[in-house]
């Protein structure tokens, strides 16, 4: 995931003007990339660019991905609308 999906998307996102910070985590089967922009910007401008960059050219990402990249715009200062904890008497983690 890291080299075949995350890295190409990071290179693509790194070209967006006003980007202050980019962090990512990758694991088997998933990758999350978080972008932070200059607060002086109208967030809709980099948001549109992020959406375009997340639908990267087919040659940028591996063929056969089970799902296309998903884009969402969030404010990390907002409180979550749902926190869920699940336990099981029979399954271990």
Coordinates of N, CA, C and O in Angstrom, one line a residue:
X1 N 0.8 -1.2 0.0 CA 0.0 0.0 0.0 C 0.9 1.3 0.0 O 0.6 2.2 -0.7
X2 N 1.9 1.2 0.8 CA 2.7 2.4 1.0 C 3.3 2.9 -0.3 O 3.2 4.0 -0.7
X3 N 4.0 2.0 -1.0 CA 4.7 2.3 -2.2 C 3.9 2.4 -3.4 O 4.1 3.2 -4.3
X4 N 2.8 1.6 -3.5 CA 2.0 1.5 -4.8 C 0.8 2.4 -4.7 O 0.3 2.8 -5.8
X5 N 0.3 2.8 -3.6 CA -0.9 3.7 -3.5 C -0.6 5.0 -2.8 O -0.8 6.1 -3.3
X6 N -0.1 4.9 -1.6 CA 0.1 6.1 -0.8 C 1.1 7.1 -1.4 O 0.9 8.3 -1.5
X7 N 2.3 6.5 -1.7 CA 3.4 7.4 -2.3 C 3.0 8.2 -3.5 O 3.2 9.4 -3.6
X8 N 2.3 7.5 -4.5 CA 1.9 8.2 -5.7 C 0.9 9.3 -5.4 O 0.9 10.4 -6.0
X9 N -0.1 9.0 -4.5 CA -1.1 10.0 -4.2 C -0.4 11.2 -3.4 O -0.7 12.3 -3.6
X10 N 0.5 10.9 -2.5 CA 1.3 11.9 -1.8 C 2.0 12.9 -2.8 O 2.0 14.1 -2.6
X11 N 2.6 12.3 -3.8 CA 3.3 13.1 -4.8 C 2.3 14.0 -5.5 O 2.6 15.2 -5.8
X12 N 1.2 13.5 -5.8 CA 0.1 14.2 -6.5 C -0.4 15.3 -5.6 O -0.5 16.5 -6.0
X13 N -0.7 15.0 -4.3 CA -1.2 16.0 -3.4 C -0.2 17.1 -3.0 O -0.5 18.2 -2.8
X14 N 1.1 16.7 -3.0 CA 2.2 17.6 -2.7 C 2.3 18.8 -3.6 O 2.9 19.8 -3.3
X15 N 1.6 18.8 -4.8 CA 1.7 19.9 -5.7 C 0.6 20.9 -5.5 O 0.6 21.9 -6.2
X16 N -0.3 20.7 -4.5 CA -1.4 21.6 -4.3 C -0.8 22.9 -3.5 O -0.3 22.7 -2.4
X17 N -1.0 24.1 -4.0 CA -0.6 25.3 -3.3 C -1.3 25.4 -2.0 O -2.5 25.1 -1.9
X18 N -0.6 25.9 -1.0 CA -1.1 26.2 0.3 C -1.1 25.0 1.3 O -1.5 25.1 2.4
X19 N -0.5 23.9 0.8 CA -0.4 22.7 1.7 C 0.7 23.0 2.7 O 1.8 23.3 2.4
X20 N 0.3 22.8 4.0 CA 1.2 23.0 5.1 C 1.8 21.7 5.6 O 3.0 21.7 6.0
X21 N 0.9 20.7 5.7 CA 1.4 19.5 6.3 C 0.6 18.3 5.7 O -0.5 18.4 5.4
X22 N 1.4 17.2 5.5 CA 0.7 16.0 5.0 C 1.2 14.8 5.8 O 2.4 14.7 6.1
X23 N 0.3 14.0 6.3 CA 0.6 12.9 7.1 C -0.1 11.7 6.5 O -1.2 11.9 5.9
X24 N 0.4 10.5 6.7 CA -0.3 9.3 6.1 C 0.0 8.1 7.0 O 1.1 8.0 7.6
X25 N -0.9 7.2 6.9 CA -0.7 5.9 7.6 C -1.1 4.8 6.6 O -2.2 5.0 5.9
X26 N -0.4 3.8 6.4 CA -0.7 2.7 5.5 C -0.7 1.4 6.3 O 0.2 1.2 7.1
X27 N -1.6 0.5 5.9 CA -1.6 -0.8 6.5 C -2.0 -1.7 5.3 O -2.4 -1.3 4.3
X28 N -2.1 -3.0 5.6 CA -2.5 -4.0 4.6 C -3.9 -3.7 4.2 O -4.9 -3.8 5.0
X29 N -4.1 -3.2 3.0 CA -5.4 -3.0 2.4 C -6.0 -1.6 2.6 O -7.1 -1.3 2.1
X30 N -5.3 -0.7 3.3 CA -5.9 0.6 3.4 C -4.8 1.6 3.6 O -3.7 1.3 4.1
X31 N -5.1 2.9 3.3 CA -4.2 4.0 3.5 C -5.0 5.2 3.8 O -6.1 5.4 3.2
X32 N -4.5 6.1 4.7 CA -5.2 7.3 5.0 C -4.2 8.4 4.9 O -3.1 8.4 5.5
X33 N -4.5 9.4 4.1 CA -3.6 10.6 3.9 C -4.4 11.8 4.4 O -5.5 12.1 4.0
X34 N -3.8 12.6 5.3 CA -4.4 13.8 5.9 C -3.6 15.0 5.4 O -2.4 15.0 5.6
X35 N -4.3 15.9 4.9 CA -3.7 17.2 4.4 C -4.1 18.4 5.2 O -5.3 18.5 5.5
X36 N -3.2 19.2 5.6 CA -3.6 20.4 6.3 C -3.1 21.6 5.5 O -2.0 21.7 5.0
X37 N -4.0 22.6 5.3 CA -3.8 23.7 4.4 C -3.7 25.0 5.2 O -4.1 25.1 6.4
X38 N -3.1 26.0 4.6 CA -2.9 27.3 5.2 C -4.3 27.8 5.6 O -5.3 27.8 4.7
X39 N -4.5 28.3 6.8 CA -5.8 28.8 7.2 C -6.3 30.0 6.6 O -7.5 30.4 6.6
X40 N -5.4 30.8 5.9 CA -5.8 32.0 5.2 C -6.6 31.7 3.9 O -7.1 32.5 3.3
X41 N -6.5 30.4 3.4 CA -7.1 30.0 2.1 C -8.6 29.8 2.3 O -9.0 29.4 3.3
X42 N -9.3 30.1 1.2 CA -10.7 29.6 1.1 C -10.6 28.1 0.9 O -10.1 27.7 -0.1
X43 N -11.1 27.3 1.9 CA -10.8 25.8 1.8 C -11.5 25.2 0.6 O -11.0 24.1 0.2
X44 N -12.4 25.8 0.0 CA -13.1 25.2 -1.2 C -12.1 25.1 -2.4 O -12.2 24.2 -3.2
X45 N -11.1 26.0 -2.5 CA -10.2 25.9 -3.6 C -9.3 24.7 -3.5 O -9.3 23.9 -4.4
X46 N -8.5 24.5 -2.4 CA -7.7 23.3 -2.3 C -8.6 22.0 -2.2 O -8.2 20.9 -2.6
X47 N -9.8 22.2 -1.7 CA -10.7 21.0 -1.6 C -11.0 20.5 -3.0 O -11.0 19.3 -3.3
X48 N -11.3 21.4 -4.0 CA -11.6 20.9 -5.4 C -10.3 20.3 -6.0 O -10.4 19.3 -6.6
X49 N -9.2 20.9 -5.7 CA -7.9 20.3 -6.2 C -7.6 18.9 -5.6 O -7.2 18.0 -6.3
X50 N -7.9 18.8 -4.3 CA -7.8 17.5 -3.7 C -8.7 16.4 -4.3 O -8.3 15.3 -4.5
X51 N -9.9 16.8 -4.6 CA -10.8 15.9 -5.2 C -10.3 15.4 -6.5 O -10.3 14.2 -6.9
X52 N -9.8 16.4 -7.3 CA -9.3 16.0 -8.7 C -8.1 15.1 -8.5 O -7.9 14.2 -9.3
X53 N -7.2 15.5 -7.6 CA -5.9 14.7 -7.4 C -6.2 13.3 -6.8 O -5.4 12.4 -7.1
X54 N -7.3 13.2 -6.1 CA -7.6 11.8 -5.5 C -8.1 10.9 -6.5 O -8.1 9.7 -6.4
X55 N -8.7 11.4 -7.6 CA -9.1 10.6 -8.7 C -8.0 10.6 -9.7 O -8.1 11.2 -10.8
X56 N -6.9 10.1 -9.3 CA -5.6 10.2 -10.1 C -5.8 9.4 -11.4 O -6.6 8.6 -11.6
X57 N -4.9 9.8 -12.3 CA -4.9 9.1 -13.6 C -4.7 7.6 -13.4 O -4.0 7.2 -12.5
X58 N -5.4 6.7 -14.1 CA -5.3 5.3 -13.9 C -3.9 4.7 -14.0 O -3.6 3.7 -13.3
X59 N -3.0 5.4 -14.7 CA -1.6 4.9 -14.7 C -0.9 5.1 -13.4 O 0.2 4.5 -13.2
X60 N -1.4 6.0 -12.6 CA -0.7 6.4 -11.3 C -0.9 5.3 -10.3 O 0.0 5.0 -9.5
X61 N -2.1 4.7 -10.2 CA -2.4 3.7 -9.2 C -2.4 2.3 -9.8 O -2.6 2.1 -11.0
X62 N -2.2 1.3 -9.0 CA -2.2 -0.1 -9.5 C -3.6 -0.5 -10.1 O -4.6 0.0 -9.6
X63 N -3.6 -1.4 -11.0 CA -4.9 -1.8 -11.6 C -5.5 -2.8 -10.6 O -4.8 -3.5 -9.8
X64 N -6.8 -2.9 -10.7 CA -7.5 -3.9 -9.9 C -7.7 -3.5 -8.4 O -8.0 -4.4 -7.6
X65 N -7.6 -2.2 -8.1 CA -8.0 -1.8 -6.8 C -9.4 -2.1 -6.5 O -10.3 -1.9 -7.3
X66 N -9.8 -2.7 -5.3 CA -11.1 -3.1 -5.1 C -12.1 -1.9 -5.0 O -13.3 -2.0 -5.3
X67 N -11.6 -0.7 -4.5 CA -12.4 0.5 -4.4 C -11.5 1.7 -4.9 O -10.3 1.7 -4.6
X68 N -12.1 2.7 -5.5 CA -11.4 3.9 -5.8 C -11.1 4.7 -4.5 O -11.7 4.5 -3.5
X69 N -10.1 5.6 -4.6 CA -9.8 6.5 -3.4 C -11.1 7.2 -3.0 O -11.9 7.6 -3.8
X70 N -11.3 7.4 -1.7 CA -12.4 8.1 -1.1 C -11.9 9.5 -0.6 O -10.9 9.5 0.2
X71 N -12.6 10.5 -0.9 CA -12.2 11.9 -0.5 C -13.2 12.4 0.5 O -14.4 12.2 0.3
X72 N -12.8 13.0 1.6 CA -13.7 13.7 2.5 C -13.1 14.9 3.1 O -11.9 14.9 3.4
X73 N -13.8 16.0 3.2 CA -13.3 17.2 3.8 C -13.9 17.3 5.2 O -15.1 17.2 5.4
X74 N -13.0 17.4 6.2 CA -13.4 17.4 7.6 C -12.6 18.5 8.3 O -11.5 18.9 7.9
X75 N -13.2 19.0 9.4 CA -12.5 19.9 10.3 C -12.0 19.0 11.5 O -12.9 18.6 12.3
X76 N -10.7 18.8 11.7 CA -10.3 18.0 12.8 C -10.7 18.6 14.2 O -10.7 17.8 15.2
X77 N -11.0 19.8 14.3 CA -11.5 20.4 15.6 C -12.9 20.1 15.9 O -13.3 20.3 17.0
X78 N -13.7 19.6 14.9 CA -15.1 19.2 15.2 C -15.1 18.0 16.1 O -14.3 17.1 15.9
X79 N -16.1 17.9 16.9 CA -16.3 16.7 17.8 C -16.9 15.6 16.9 O -17.7 15.9 16.0
X80 N -16.5 14.4 17.2 CA -17.2 13.3 16.4 C -18.7 13.2 16.7 O -19.1 13.5 17.8
X81 N -19.4 12.8 15.7 CA -20.8 12.6 15.9 C -21.2 11.3 16.5 O -22.3 11.1 17.0
X82 N -20.3 10.3 16.5 CA -20.5 9.0 17.0 C -19.2 8.4 17.4 O -18.3 8.4 16.7
X83 N -19.2 7.9 18.6 CA -18.1 7.1 19.1 C -18.6 5.7 19.4 O -19.6 5.6 20.2
X84 N -18.0 4.7 18.9 CA -18.6 3.3 19.1 C -17.5 2.4 19.6 O -16.4 2.4 19.2
X85 N -17.8 1.7 20.7 CA -16.9 0.7 21.2 C -17.7 -0.6 21.2 O -18.9 -0.7 21.6
X86 N -17.0 -1.7 20.8 CA -17.6 -3.0 20.7 C -16.7 -4.0 21.4 O -15.5 -4.0 21.3
X87 N -17.4 -4.9 22.2 CA -16.6 -6.0 22.8 C -17.3 -7.3 22.5 O -18.5 -7.3 22.1
X88 N -16.6 -8.3 22.6 CA -17.1 -9.7 22.3 C -16.6 -10.6 23.3 O -15.4 -10.7 23.6
X89 N -17.5 -11.5 23.9 CA -17.0 -12.5 24.8 C -16.3 -13.6 24.1 O -15.6 -14.4 24.8
X90 N -16.4 -13.8 22.8 CA -15.9 -14.9 22.1 C -14.7 -14.6 21.2 O -13.9 -15.4 20.9
X91 N -14.6 -13.3 20.7 CA -13.5 -13.0 19.8 C -12.5 -12.2 20.5 O -12.7 -11.4 21.4
X92 N -11.2 -12.5 20.1 CA -10.1 -11.8 20.7 C -9.5 -10.9 19.6 O -9.6 -11.1 18.5
X93 N -8.8 -9.9 20.0 CA -8.0 -9.0 19.1 C -6.6 -9.1 19.4 O -5.7 -9.2 19.1

